[in-house]
Amino acid sequence: METPRLTNRRDFLRLAALGSATAFLAAACAPAVSTTPAAAPTTAPAAAAPKPTTAPAAAAQPTTAPAAAAPGATPTPIGGGKFSAPPVTAPAEYKPATGKLEIFSWWTSGGETEALDYLYADYKVLNPQVEVINSAMTGGTASGGNMKAVLQTRMLGGDAPESFQIHLGHELIDNHVIAGRMEPLDELYASEGWNKVFPKGLIDIASYQGHPWSVPVNIHRANVLWYNKKMFSDVGVTDAPKTWDEFFVIGDKLKAKGLPLIGVAESGPGFWAHVTETILISTLGADAYRGLFTGATKWDDKRVTDALNTSAKALDYANKDFTSVSWGDINDLVVGGKVATIIQGDWTPGVLWSKGFNDFGWAPAPGNAGIYDMLSDSFGLPKGVKNRDAAVNWLKVCGSKHGQEGFNFYKGSIPARTDADFGKYTDYHKSASKDWQSNQLVPSIVHGAAAKDSFNVDYQTAINVLATKKDVAAAQSALVKAAKDADFKA
Ligand code: GAL
């Protein structure tokens, strides 16, 4: 049962290895991955045992989605501006649903909520009778930790929400598809024309055993350095650092003034693993980084040691309290001039704008120019949901041009669809779209694109221990073991 998944990953890595997103985009016109009707879900082993996630600290508090949001309107204006579009119109023969629609996500920050609300507003226009229940949950270990834990309980208890946010590919496939808990989406992909508008490489990532299992709403870039312009100019820095050495030179200037260079939020695993992922990319380059997940590059490689040493060194330039700061609080440190930079994905501008902060710059993380560390958020269809019609209509909104254009404007990501109009987008989006089409693509580990979920958990744990103990040799041994357990093969 392993082979098809590895084939999909290999296809993605092969496409990515072609050097740029043009491979994805050109392939968008290729025939469908699979046109098998969805009637017979593929059989799969009943018990793929995902690693347990830390239990949520508090029960989720579902809220009813903003019914008040005017049709096609967007809720809160933010620094990036307001997205304006004519209200969405129903396609011919559209069948509005009734009843309730519950949606899980971990989108609770500025930018994220506006993006989600945009999709809800479209949905409400098309399905005015449906009560939308927004069960977004904040916090937890690693991205979406609380939500993933509650979701796991609900899925196992046969009480799935109508749909939920999940990273395209491994995260969904390893945790829920192999266990037989999701419906394949072949029919929807065919009826909505998605086989033509999503890049083939993305559909491959979404697929297992020849069927697509979720709908990508976006493409995020993970390897971006965000910096407080004033803090840089206060120490005479005008250009973003291109290498880790240049980064540390800036760090020394800030240190002399008692200021941290890099914001770190490591109250739980995940944040530093994300930053270290970008250090691995810079130290190994795109090809050898991709090889880490196929067995072609060994985790005991000297370049991995170098990356871990750089990772440990960078922590000397972090906020001192980083082991007690949580991911959700990190942006306030940049806004408040308490740290000069963070290395994060491009969900960051939405958060900064929502805090009324515009005085920031961006650049690829040091040593990452020309490489796009990608991930994609998606929504799928659990088997046996209470309101399947409402769920299917939700997925249609997620994959629609109208929905993706507004959603991604607020989210900071770019649409997964290749036919989106960038005319109304910000400079950041435009630069990301340009890079996506010209850079080498690599998959994010932490955000579920690179490797099986069990490896992701082990990787985040190893780097969390590195952050607290600074023992490079121990971290590398843990990673070698994690790679062995994951059984990476070319
Ligand atoms: C990522 C997710 C993004 C954003 C981010 C926030 O894993 O893909 O959409 O939510 O987490 O931490």
Short mmCIF file of C-alpha atoms and ligand atoms in Angstrom, two decimals:
data_model
loop_
_atom_site.label_atom_id
_atom_site.label_comp_id
_atom_site.label_asym_id
_atom_site.label_seq_id
_atom_site.Cartn_x
_atom_site.Cartn_y
_atom_site.Cartn_z
CA MET A 1 0.00 0.00 0.00
CA GLU A 2 3.01 2.27 0.33
CA THR A 3 3.90 2.38 -3.33
CA PRO A 4 1.27 4.78 -4.67
CA ARG A 5 2.00 7.36 -2.01
CA LEU A 6 5.71 7.22 -2.68
CA THR A 7 4.96 7.50 -6.37
CA ASN A 8 3.00 10.65 -5.72
CA ARG A 9 5.75 12.13 -3.63
CA ARG A 10 8.30 11.15 -6.24
CA ASP A 11 6.18 12.80 -8.90
CA PHE A 12 6.12 15.99 -6.88
CA LEU A 13 9.84 15.86 -6.22
CA ARG A 14 10.46 15.10 -9.88
CA LEU A 15 8.35 18.07 -10.94
CA ALA A 16 9.99 20.25 -8.36
CA ALA A 17 13.36 18.97 -9.54
CA LEU A 18 12.62 20.33 -12.98
CA GLY A 19 13.62 23.59 -11.48
CA SER A 20 10.59 25.81 -11.17
CA ALA A 21 6.86 26.09 -10.89
CA THR A 22 6.67 26.24 -14.63
CA ALA A 23 6.67 22.46 -14.44
CA PHE A 24 3.58 22.64 -12.26
CA LEU A 25 1.96 25.30 -14.34
CA ALA A 26 2.65 23.81 -17.72
CA ALA A 27 1.36 20.53 -16.41
CA ALA A 28 -1.88 22.21 -15.41
CA CYS A 29 -3.17 21.61 -18.90
CA ALA A 30 -2.38 17.91 -18.73
CA PRO A 31 -5.20 15.39 -18.50
CA ALA A 32 -6.72 14.53 -15.16
CA VAL A 33 -4.71 12.45 -12.73
CA SER A 34 -7.65 10.16 -12.38
CA THR A 35 -11.16 10.24 -13.66
CA THR A 36 -12.24 7.18 -11.74
CA PRO A 37 -15.75 7.74 -10.42
CA ALA A 38 -15.93 8.38 -6.73
CA ALA A 39 -18.58 5.73 -6.12
CA ALA A 40 -16.22 3.15 -4.70
CA PRO A 41 -13.81 4.55 -2.18
CA THR A 42 -10.48 2.81 -2.33
CA THR A 43 -9.86 0.20 0.27
CA ALA A 44 -7.10 1.02 2.66
CA PRO A 45 -5.67 -0.51 5.80
CA ALA A 46 -8.01 0.15 8.66
CA ALA A 47 -5.42 1.15 11.17
CA ALA A 48 -2.72 3.51 10.06
CA ALA A 49 -1.71 4.72 13.47
CA PRO A 50 -0.93 8.42 13.43
CA LYS A 51 1.25 9.62 16.28
CA PRO A 52 -0.82 10.99 19.12
CA THR A 53 -1.03 14.74 19.24
CA THR A 54 -0.85 16.60 22.51
CA ALA A 55 -4.33 17.05 23.87
CA PRO A 56 -5.78 20.52 23.65
CA ALA A 57 -5.64 22.64 26.77
CA ALA A 58 -9.21 23.73 26.40
CA ALA A 59 -12.24 22.51 24.54
CA ALA A 60 -12.94 24.27 21.30
CA GLN A 61 -15.54 26.97 21.35
CA PRO A 62 -17.37 26.84 18.06
CA THR A 63 -18.80 30.14 16.98
CA THR A 64 -21.42 30.80 14.42
CA ALA A 65 -19.79 32.25 11.35
CA PRO A 66 -20.38 35.93 10.69
CA ALA A 67 -23.85 35.70 9.24
CA ALA A 68 -23.85 39.48 9.23
CA ALA A 69 -21.12 39.66 6.61
CA ALA A 70 -22.76 41.26 3.61
CA PRO A 71 -22.88 39.20 0.45
CA GLY A 72 -19.51 39.24 -1.24
CA ALA A 73 -18.23 41.81 1.23
CA THR A 74 -15.16 41.52 3.40
CA PRO A 75 -15.27 42.13 7.13
CA THR A 76 -12.33 44.14 8.45
CA PRO A 77 -10.18 46.46 6.36
CA ILE A 78 -6.49 45.76 7.02
CA GLY A 79 -3.19 47.35 6.13
CA GLY A 80 -2.98 45.46 2.88
CA GLY A 81 -6.22 47.11 1.88
CA LYS A 82 -9.64 45.73 1.23
CA PHE A 83 -10.46 43.28 -1.49
CA SER A 84 -13.34 44.37 -3.62
CA ALA A 85 -15.10 42.09 -6.01
CA PRO A 86 -18.61 41.84 -7.39
CA PRO A 87 -20.72 39.47 -5.29
CA VAL A 88 -20.35 35.83 -6.18
CA THR A 89 -23.03 34.44 -8.48
CA ALA A 90 -24.36 30.92 -8.49
CA PRO A 91 -23.40 28.77 -11.46
CA ALA A 92 -26.24 27.37 -13.58
CA GLU A 93 -28.23 24.62 -11.89
CA TYR A 94 -26.64 25.33 -8.52
CA LYS A 95 -28.40 23.48 -5.70
CA PRO A 96 -28.25 25.50 -2.47
CA ALA A 97 -27.94 23.39 0.65
CA THR A 98 -29.88 23.71 3.91
CA GLY A 99 -29.14 22.76 7.52
CA LYS A 100 -25.78 23.23 9.23
CA LEU A 101 -22.19 23.34 8.03
CA GLU A 102 -19.40 22.97 10.61
CA ILE A 103 -15.87 23.89 9.51
CA PHE A 104 -12.69 23.19 11.50
CA SER A 105 -9.54 25.27 11.05
CA TRP A 106 -6.74 26.85 13.05
CA TRP A 107 -7.29 30.20 11.38
CA THR A 108 -7.82 32.62 14.24
CA SER A 109 -5.18 35.31 13.61
CA GLY A 110 -5.46 38.56 11.70
CA GLY A 111 -5.50 37.94 7.97
CA GLU A 112 -6.54 34.33 8.55
CA THR A 113 -9.97 35.23 9.93
CA GLU A 114 -10.61 37.78 7.18
CA ALA A 115 -9.64 35.17 4.59
CA LEU A 116 -11.89 32.52 6.11
CA ASP A 117 -14.75 35.00 6.51
CA TYR A 118 -14.47 35.82 2.83
CA LEU A 119 -15.11 32.18 1.96
CA TYR A 120 -17.97 32.03 4.48
CA ALA A 121 -19.50 35.18 2.94
CA ASP A 122 -19.40 33.61 -0.53
CA TYR A 123 -20.89 30.44 0.89
CA LYS A 124 -23.73 32.34 2.57
CA VAL A 125 -24.60 34.11 -0.67
CA LEU A 126 -24.86 30.78 -2.44
CA ASN A 127 -26.43 28.88 0.47
CA PRO A 128 -28.48 31.44 2.42
CA GLN A 129 -30.38 28.74 4.33
CA VAL A 130 -27.29 27.12 5.82
CA GLU A 131 -26.11 27.94 9.34
CA VAL A 132 -22.31 28.05 9.16
CA ILE A 133 -20.57 27.00 12.37
CA ASN A 134 -17.01 28.25 12.52
CA SER A 135 -15.12 25.85 14.82
CA ALA A 136 -11.74 27.53 14.41
CA MET A 137 -9.33 26.71 17.25
CA THR A 138 -6.22 28.51 18.29
CA GLY A 139 -2.95 27.22 19.70
CA GLY A 140 -1.50 23.85 20.54
CA THR A 141 1.74 22.07 19.85
CA ALA A 142 2.92 22.75 16.29
CA SER A 143 0.68 24.40 13.73
CA GLY A 144 -2.95 23.56 14.36
CA GLY A 145 -2.12 21.27 17.30
CA ASN A 146 -5.33 21.85 19.24
CA MET A 147 -7.53 21.56 16.20
CA LYS A 148 -5.81 18.40 15.00
CA ALA A 149 -6.28 16.76 18.41
CA VAL A 150 -10.00 17.61 18.60
CA LEU A 151 -10.43 16.58 14.98
CA GLN A 152 -8.81 13.22 15.62
CA THR A 153 -11.22 12.54 18.49
CA ARG A 154 -14.24 13.61 16.45
CA MET A 155 -13.16 11.58 13.39
CA LEU A 156 -12.56 8.46 15.47
CA GLY A 157 -15.87 8.96 17.25
CA GLY A 158 -17.77 9.13 13.93
CA ASP A 159 -18.67 12.78 14.54
CA ALA A 160 -16.68 14.54 11.81
CA PRO A 161 -17.29 18.21 10.98
CA GLU A 162 -18.48 18.77 7.42
CA SER A 163 -14.93 19.77 6.44
CA PHE A 164 -11.61 20.80 7.97
CA GLN A 165 -8.41 22.66 7.12
CA ILE A 166 -5.48 20.35 6.49
CA HIS A 167 -2.20 20.58 4.63
CA LEU A 168 -2.40 19.14 1.16
CA GLY A 169 -0.74 15.76 0.83
CA HIS A 170 0.89 13.79 3.60
CA GLU A 171 -0.89 15.41 6.51
CA LEU A 172 -4.32 14.38 5.23
CA ILE A 173 -3.27 11.15 3.54
CA ASP A 174 -1.23 9.73 6.43
CA ASN A 175 -3.71 10.71 9.13
CA HIS A 176 -7.11 10.15 7.56
CA VAL A 177 -7.08 8.85 3.97
CA ILE A 178 -5.13 5.64 4.55
CA ALA A 179 -7.33 4.96 7.55
CA GLY A 180 -10.34 5.07 5.21
CA ARG A 181 -12.04 8.09 6.78
CA MET A 182 -12.28 10.38 3.72
CA GLU A 183 -14.24 10.40 0.48
CA PRO A 184 -12.29 10.63 -2.81
CA LEU A 185 -13.11 13.79 -4.77
CA ASP A 186 -12.78 12.63 -8.40
CA GLU A 187 -16.34 13.61 -9.34
CA LEU A 188 -15.99 17.06 -7.85
CA TYR A 189 -12.65 17.65 -9.54
CA ALA A 190 -14.24 16.70 -12.87
CA SER A 191 -17.49 18.67 -12.45
CA GLU A 192 -15.73 21.82 -11.22
CA GLY A 193 -13.04 21.72 -13.89
CA TRP A 194 -10.29 21.57 -11.27
CA ASN A 195 -8.19 19.13 -13.25
CA LYS A 196 -7.62 21.98 -15.70
CA VAL A 197 -7.06 24.87 -13.28
CA PHE A 198 -4.95 23.32 -10.51
CA PRO A 199 -1.33 22.59 -11.46
CA LYS A 200 -0.86 18.88 -12.03
CA GLY A 201 1.93 18.79 -9.46
CA LEU A 202 -0.51 20.00 -6.80
CA ILE A 203 -3.13 17.44 -7.80
CA ASP A 204 -0.45 14.78 -7.52
CA ILE A 205 0.31 15.88 -3.97
CA ALA A 206 -3.42 15.78 -3.16
CA SER A 207 -3.72 12.26 -4.57
CA TYR A 208 -3.33 8.78 -3.15
CA GLN A 209 -4.00 5.63 -5.14
CA GLY A 210 -4.98 7.78 -8.11
CA HIS A 211 -7.72 9.78 -6.37
CA PRO A 212 -7.60 13.40 -5.16
CA TRP A 213 -8.61 13.73 -1.50
CA SER A 214 -8.80 17.45 -0.83
CA VAL A 215 -9.17 20.84 -2.50
CA PRO A 216 -6.16 23.21 -2.32
CA VAL A 217 -7.17 26.79 -1.48
CA ASN A 218 -3.72 28.33 -1.72
CA ILE A 219 0.04 28.10 -2.06
CA HIS A 220 2.00 29.45 0.89
CA ARG A 221 5.71 30.24 0.94
CA ALA A 222 7.41 29.21 4.17
CA ASN A 223 10.98 30.56 3.75
CA VAL A 224 10.57 34.30 4.19
CA LEU A 225 12.47 36.72 6.43
CA TRP A 226 10.21 39.50 7.76
CA TYR A 227 11.97 42.46 9.28
CA ASN A 228 11.12 45.59 11.21
CA LYS A 229 12.47 48.32 8.91
CA LYS A 230 13.00 50.86 11.67
CA MET A 231 15.01 48.44 13.80
CA PHE A 232 17.23 47.69 10.82
CA SER A 233 17.71 51.34 9.91
CA ASP A 234 18.45 52.24 13.57
CA VAL A 235 21.59 50.10 13.28
CA GLY A 236 22.42 51.35 9.80
CA VAL A 237 21.09 48.35 7.87
CA THR A 238 19.29 49.10 4.61
CA ASP A 239 19.39 45.75 2.81
CA ALA A 240 18.06 42.38 3.92
CA PRO A 241 20.85 39.87 4.67
CA LYS A 242 21.53 37.40 1.88
CA THR A 243 23.55 34.89 3.90
CA TRP A 244 23.54 33.64 7.48
CA ASP A 245 26.90 35.38 8.03
CA GLU A 246 25.38 38.70 6.96
CA PHE A 247 22.44 37.93 9.21
CA PHE A 248 24.71 37.46 12.22
CA VAL A 249 26.59 40.71 11.45
CA ILE A 250 23.27 42.54 11.82
CA GLY A 251 22.65 40.48 14.95
CA ASP A 252 25.88 41.69 16.50
CA LYS A 253 24.93 45.31 15.82
CA LEU A 254 21.58 44.79 17.51
CA LYS A 255 23.17 42.85 20.37
CA ALA A 256 25.36 45.84 21.12
CA LYS A 257 22.13 47.72 21.81
CA GLY A 258 20.66 44.86 23.83
CA LEU A 259 18.17 43.88 21.12
CA PRO A 260 17.44 40.41 19.76
CA LEU A 261 17.82 39.80 16.04
CA ILE A 262 15.33 36.97 15.65
CA GLY A 263 11.99 36.29 17.29
CA VAL A 264 11.56 32.70 18.46
CA ALA A 265 8.40 31.12 19.90
CA GLU A 266 9.36 27.69 21.16
CA SER A 267 6.96 27.09 24.03
CA GLY A 268 6.21 23.91 22.07
CA PRO A 269 7.81 22.19 19.06
CA GLY A 270 7.31 23.66 15.60
CA PHE A 271 8.52 27.22 15.37
CA TRP A 272 12.26 26.56 15.46
CA ALA A 273 11.81 23.49 13.30
CA HIS A 274 10.35 25.83 10.68
CA VAL A 275 13.35 28.19 10.87
CA THR A 276 15.77 25.27 10.83
CA GLU A 277 14.04 23.96 7.70
CA THR A 278 15.12 27.17 5.94
CA ILE A 279 18.67 26.74 7.26
CA LEU A 280 18.74 23.19 5.86
CA ILE A 281 17.55 24.56 2.50
CA SER A 282 20.31 27.17 2.42
CA THR A 283 23.03 24.80 3.51
CA LEU A 284 22.06 21.90 1.23
CA GLY A 285 20.53 23.69 -1.77
CA ALA A 286 17.26 22.59 -3.36
CA ASP A 287 18.34 19.23 -4.78
CA ALA A 288 20.10 17.89 -1.70
CA TYR A 289 17.33 19.21 0.57
CA ARG A 290 14.75 17.29 -1.48
CA GLY A 291 17.03 14.28 -1.23
CA LEU A 292 16.60 14.28 2.56
CA PHE A 293 13.14 12.72 2.02
CA THR A 294 14.05 10.21 -0.65
CA GLY A 295 17.14 8.72 0.97
CA ALA A 296 19.41 10.41 -1.60
CA THR A 297 20.78 12.78 1.06
CA LYS A 298 21.62 11.20 4.38
CA TRP A 299 20.67 12.90 7.59
CA ASP A 300 24.19 12.29 8.96
CA ASP A 301 25.61 14.39 6.09
CA LYS A 302 28.17 17.01 7.11
CA ARG A 303 25.95 19.71 5.58
CA VAL A 304 23.17 18.74 7.98
CA THR A 305 25.68 19.15 10.82
CA ASP A 306 26.58 22.59 9.46
CA ALA A 307 22.90 23.54 9.31
CA LEU A 308 22.31 22.40 12.89
CA ASN A 309 25.34 24.38 14.05
CA THR A 310 23.95 27.49 12.34
CA SER A 311 20.58 26.77 13.91
CA ALA A 312 22.14 26.55 17.38
CA LYS A 313 24.15 29.72 16.77
CA ALA A 314 21.09 31.68 15.61
CA LEU A 315 19.46 31.00 18.97
CA ASP A 316 22.15 33.17 20.58
CA TYR A 317 20.48 36.07 18.78
CA ALA A 318 16.92 35.23 19.88
CA ASN A 319 14.64 36.75 22.49
CA LYS A 320 15.86 35.29 25.80
CA ASP A 321 12.44 34.01 26.85
CA PHE A 322 11.90 32.01 23.68
CA THR A 323 11.04 28.75 25.44
CA SER A 324 8.00 30.39 27.02
CA VAL A 325 6.79 32.43 24.03
CA SER A 326 4.03 30.87 21.94
CA TRP A 327 3.73 31.00 18.16
CA GLY A 328 0.66 33.25 18.32
CA ASP A 329 2.51 35.96 20.27
CA ILE A 330 5.57 36.25 18.07
CA ASN A 331 4.19 38.88 15.70
CA ASP A 332 3.65 41.32 18.57
CA LEU A 333 7.40 41.28 19.23
CA VAL A 334 8.07 42.49 15.67
CA VAL A 335 5.29 45.08 15.81
CA GLY A 336 6.50 46.33 19.20
CA GLY A 337 10.13 46.66 18.09
CA LYS A 338 11.20 43.92 20.54
CA VAL A 339 12.78 41.69 17.88
CA ALA A 340 14.07 42.78 14.49
CA THR A 341 13.08 39.76 12.39
CA ILE A 342 11.11 36.57 12.22
CA ILE A 343 11.43 33.76 9.72
CA GLN A 344 7.91 32.64 8.94
CA GLY A 345 5.55 31.80 6.16
CA ASP A 346 3.61 34.36 4.20
CA TRP A 347 0.63 34.21 6.52
CA THR A 348 2.71 36.84 8.39
CA PRO A 349 1.78 39.99 6.39
CA GLY A 350 -1.92 39.43 7.08
CA VAL A 351 -1.23 39.24 10.81
CA LEU A 352 1.02 42.33 10.78
CA TRP A 353 -1.44 44.35 8.71
CA SER A 354 -4.29 43.36 11.00
CA LYS A 355 -2.29 44.90 13.86
CA GLY A 356 -2.05 48.14 11.87
CA PHE A 357 1.67 47.58 11.27
CA ASN A 358 3.05 48.30 7.82
CA ASP A 359 6.68 49.19 8.49
CA PHE A 360 8.10 45.82 7.59
CA GLY A 361 10.16 44.44 4.75
CA TRP A 362 10.58 40.95 3.41
CA ALA A 363 13.18 38.87 1.62
CA PRO A 364 13.90 35.19 1.15
CA ALA A 365 15.36 33.73 4.35
CA PRO A 366 19.19 33.97 4.28
CA GLY A 367 20.64 31.66 1.63
CA ASN A 368 17.15 30.85 0.27
CA ALA A 369 17.00 33.15 -2.78
CA GLY A 370 15.74 31.31 -5.84
CA ILE A 371 14.14 28.54 -3.78
CA TYR A 372 10.42 28.48 -2.88
CA ASP A 373 9.65 26.39 0.21
CA MET A 374 6.00 25.58 -0.45
CA LEU A 375 2.94 24.23 1.30
CA SER A 376 -0.75 24.28 0.55
CA ASP A 377 -3.84 24.44 2.77
CA SER A 378 -6.78 22.35 1.70
CA PHE A 379 -10.22 21.05 2.67
CA GLY A 380 -11.56 17.52 2.26
CA LEU A 381 -14.76 15.54 2.73
CA PRO A 382 -14.93 13.15 5.69
CA LYS A 383 -17.05 10.05 5.20
CA GLY A 384 -20.45 10.02 6.87
CA VAL A 385 -20.78 13.73 7.64
CA LYS A 386 -24.17 14.90 8.88
CA ASN A 387 -24.74 17.29 5.97
CA ARG A 388 -22.93 16.05 2.88
CA ASP A 389 -24.69 18.47 0.47
CA ALA A 390 -23.57 21.43 2.56
CA ALA A 391 -20.03 20.03 2.70
CA VAL A 392 -19.82 19.53 -1.06
CA ASN A 393 -21.00 23.11 -1.64
CA TRP A 394 -18.30 24.28 0.79
CA LEU A 395 -15.61 22.49 -1.20
CA LYS A 396 -16.92 24.12 -4.38
CA VAL A 397 -16.46 27.55 -2.80
CA CYS A 398 -12.93 26.60 -1.66
CA GLY A 399 -11.94 25.67 -5.19
CA SER A 400 -13.74 28.54 -6.93
CA LYS A 401 -12.01 31.45 -8.67
CA HIS A 402 -14.11 34.03 -6.80
CA GLY A 403 -13.38 32.39 -3.45
CA GLN A 404 -9.65 31.89 -4.01
CA GLU A 405 -9.06 35.43 -5.25
CA GLY A 406 -10.56 37.02 -2.13
CA PHE A 407 -9.34 34.42 0.34
CA ASN A 408 -5.69 34.66 -0.73
CA PHE A 409 -5.68 38.44 -0.80
CA TYR A 410 -6.20 38.37 2.98
CA LYS A 411 -4.28 35.16 3.70
CA GLY A 412 -1.01 36.38 2.12
CA SER A 413 -0.72 33.23 0.01
CA ILE A 414 -1.33 32.97 -3.70
CA PRO A 415 -4.28 31.11 -5.27
CA ALA A 416 -3.79 27.45 -6.10
CA ARG A 417 -5.73 28.10 -9.31
CA THR A 418 -3.66 29.12 -12.29
CA ASP A 419 -6.38 31.42 -13.67
CA ALA A 420 -6.53 33.88 -10.75
CA ASP A 421 -6.38 37.61 -11.42
CA PHE A 422 -3.49 39.31 -9.58
CA GLY A 423 -4.55 42.82 -10.56
CA LYS A 424 -5.89 43.69 -7.10
CA TYR A 425 -3.13 42.01 -5.13
CA THR A 426 -0.40 43.58 -3.00
CA ASP A 427 3.26 43.89 -3.96
CA TYR A 428 4.06 40.97 -1.70
CA HIS A 429 1.60 38.67 -3.51
CA LYS A 430 2.94 39.78 -6.86
CA SER A 431 6.53 39.07 -5.85
CA ALA A 432 5.52 35.66 -4.46
CA SER A 433 3.66 34.79 -7.63
CA LYS A 434 6.71 35.74 -9.70
CA ASP A 435 9.00 33.65 -7.50
CA TRP A 436 6.58 30.71 -7.56
CA GLN A 437 6.84 30.66 -11.32
CA SER A 438 10.60 31.06 -11.56
CA ASN A 439 12.12 29.55 -8.39
CA GLN A 440 13.06 25.98 -7.60
CA LEU A 441 10.28 24.44 -5.52
CA VAL A 442 10.89 22.46 -2.37
CA PRO A 443 8.30 21.03 0.04
CA SER A 444 7.97 22.24 3.64
CA ILE A 445 8.59 19.65 6.35
CA VAL A 446 6.82 21.42 9.20
CA HIS A 447 3.77 22.29 7.11
CA GLY A 448 3.06 18.80 5.98
CA ALA A 449 4.33 18.77 2.38
CA ALA A 450 7.70 17.02 2.46
CA ALA A 451 7.40 13.77 4.31
CA LYS A 452 5.13 11.43 6.17
CA ASP A 453 3.51 12.93 9.21
CA SER A 454 5.32 10.67 11.69
CA PHE A 455 8.65 12.06 10.45
CA ASN A 456 7.36 15.62 10.78
CA VAL A 457 6.51 14.97 14.44
CA ASP A 458 9.94 13.41 15.11
CA TYR A 459 11.73 16.24 13.27
CA GLN A 460 9.91 18.94 15.24
CA THR A 461 10.69 17.17 18.51
CA ALA A 462 14.40 16.83 17.67
CA ILE A 463 14.69 20.51 16.79
CA ASN A 464 12.76 21.54 19.89
CA VAL A 465 15.29 19.63 21.99
CA LEU A 466 18.10 21.31 20.02
CA ALA A 467 16.58 24.70 20.82
CA THR A 468 16.50 23.99 24.54
CA LYS A 469 19.74 21.96 24.94
CA LYS A 470 21.87 23.20 21.98
CA ASP A 471 23.31 19.70 21.60
CA VAL A 472 23.92 19.42 17.85
CA ALA A 473 25.23 15.84 17.93
CA ALA A 474 22.20 14.60 19.88
CA ALA A 475 19.84 16.42 17.52
CA GLN A 476 21.50 14.93 14.46
CA SER A 477 21.34 11.39 15.93
CA ALA A 478 17.64 11.88 16.62
CA LEU A 479 17.12 13.01 13.01
CA VAL A 480 19.06 10.05 11.61
CA LYS A 481 16.84 7.74 13.65
CA ALA A 482 13.69 9.58 12.55
CA ALA A 483 14.72 9.21 8.89
CA LYS A 484 15.39 5.50 9.44
CA ASP A 485 11.95 5.07 11.03
CA ALA A 486 10.40 6.95 8.10
CA ASP A 487 12.17 4.57 5.70
CA PHE A 488 12.98 7.22 3.09
CA LYS A 489 13.77 5.59 -0.22
CA ALA A 490 14.54 6.95 -3.67
C1 GAL B 1 0.28 26.91 8.57
C2 GAL B 1 -0.91 27.03 7.66
C3 GAL B 1 -1.13 28.44 7.34
C4 GAL B 1 -1.21 29.25 8.60
C5 GAL B 1 -0.06 28.98 9.51
C6 GAL B 1 -0.20 29.74 10.81
O1 GAL B 1 0.52 25.58 8.90
O2 GAL B 1 -0.67 26.32 6.49
O3 GAL B 1 -2.30 28.59 6.60
O4 GAL B 1 -2.40 28.95 9.24
O5 GAL B 1 0.06 27.60 9.74
O6 GAL B 1 0.58 29.29 11.78
#
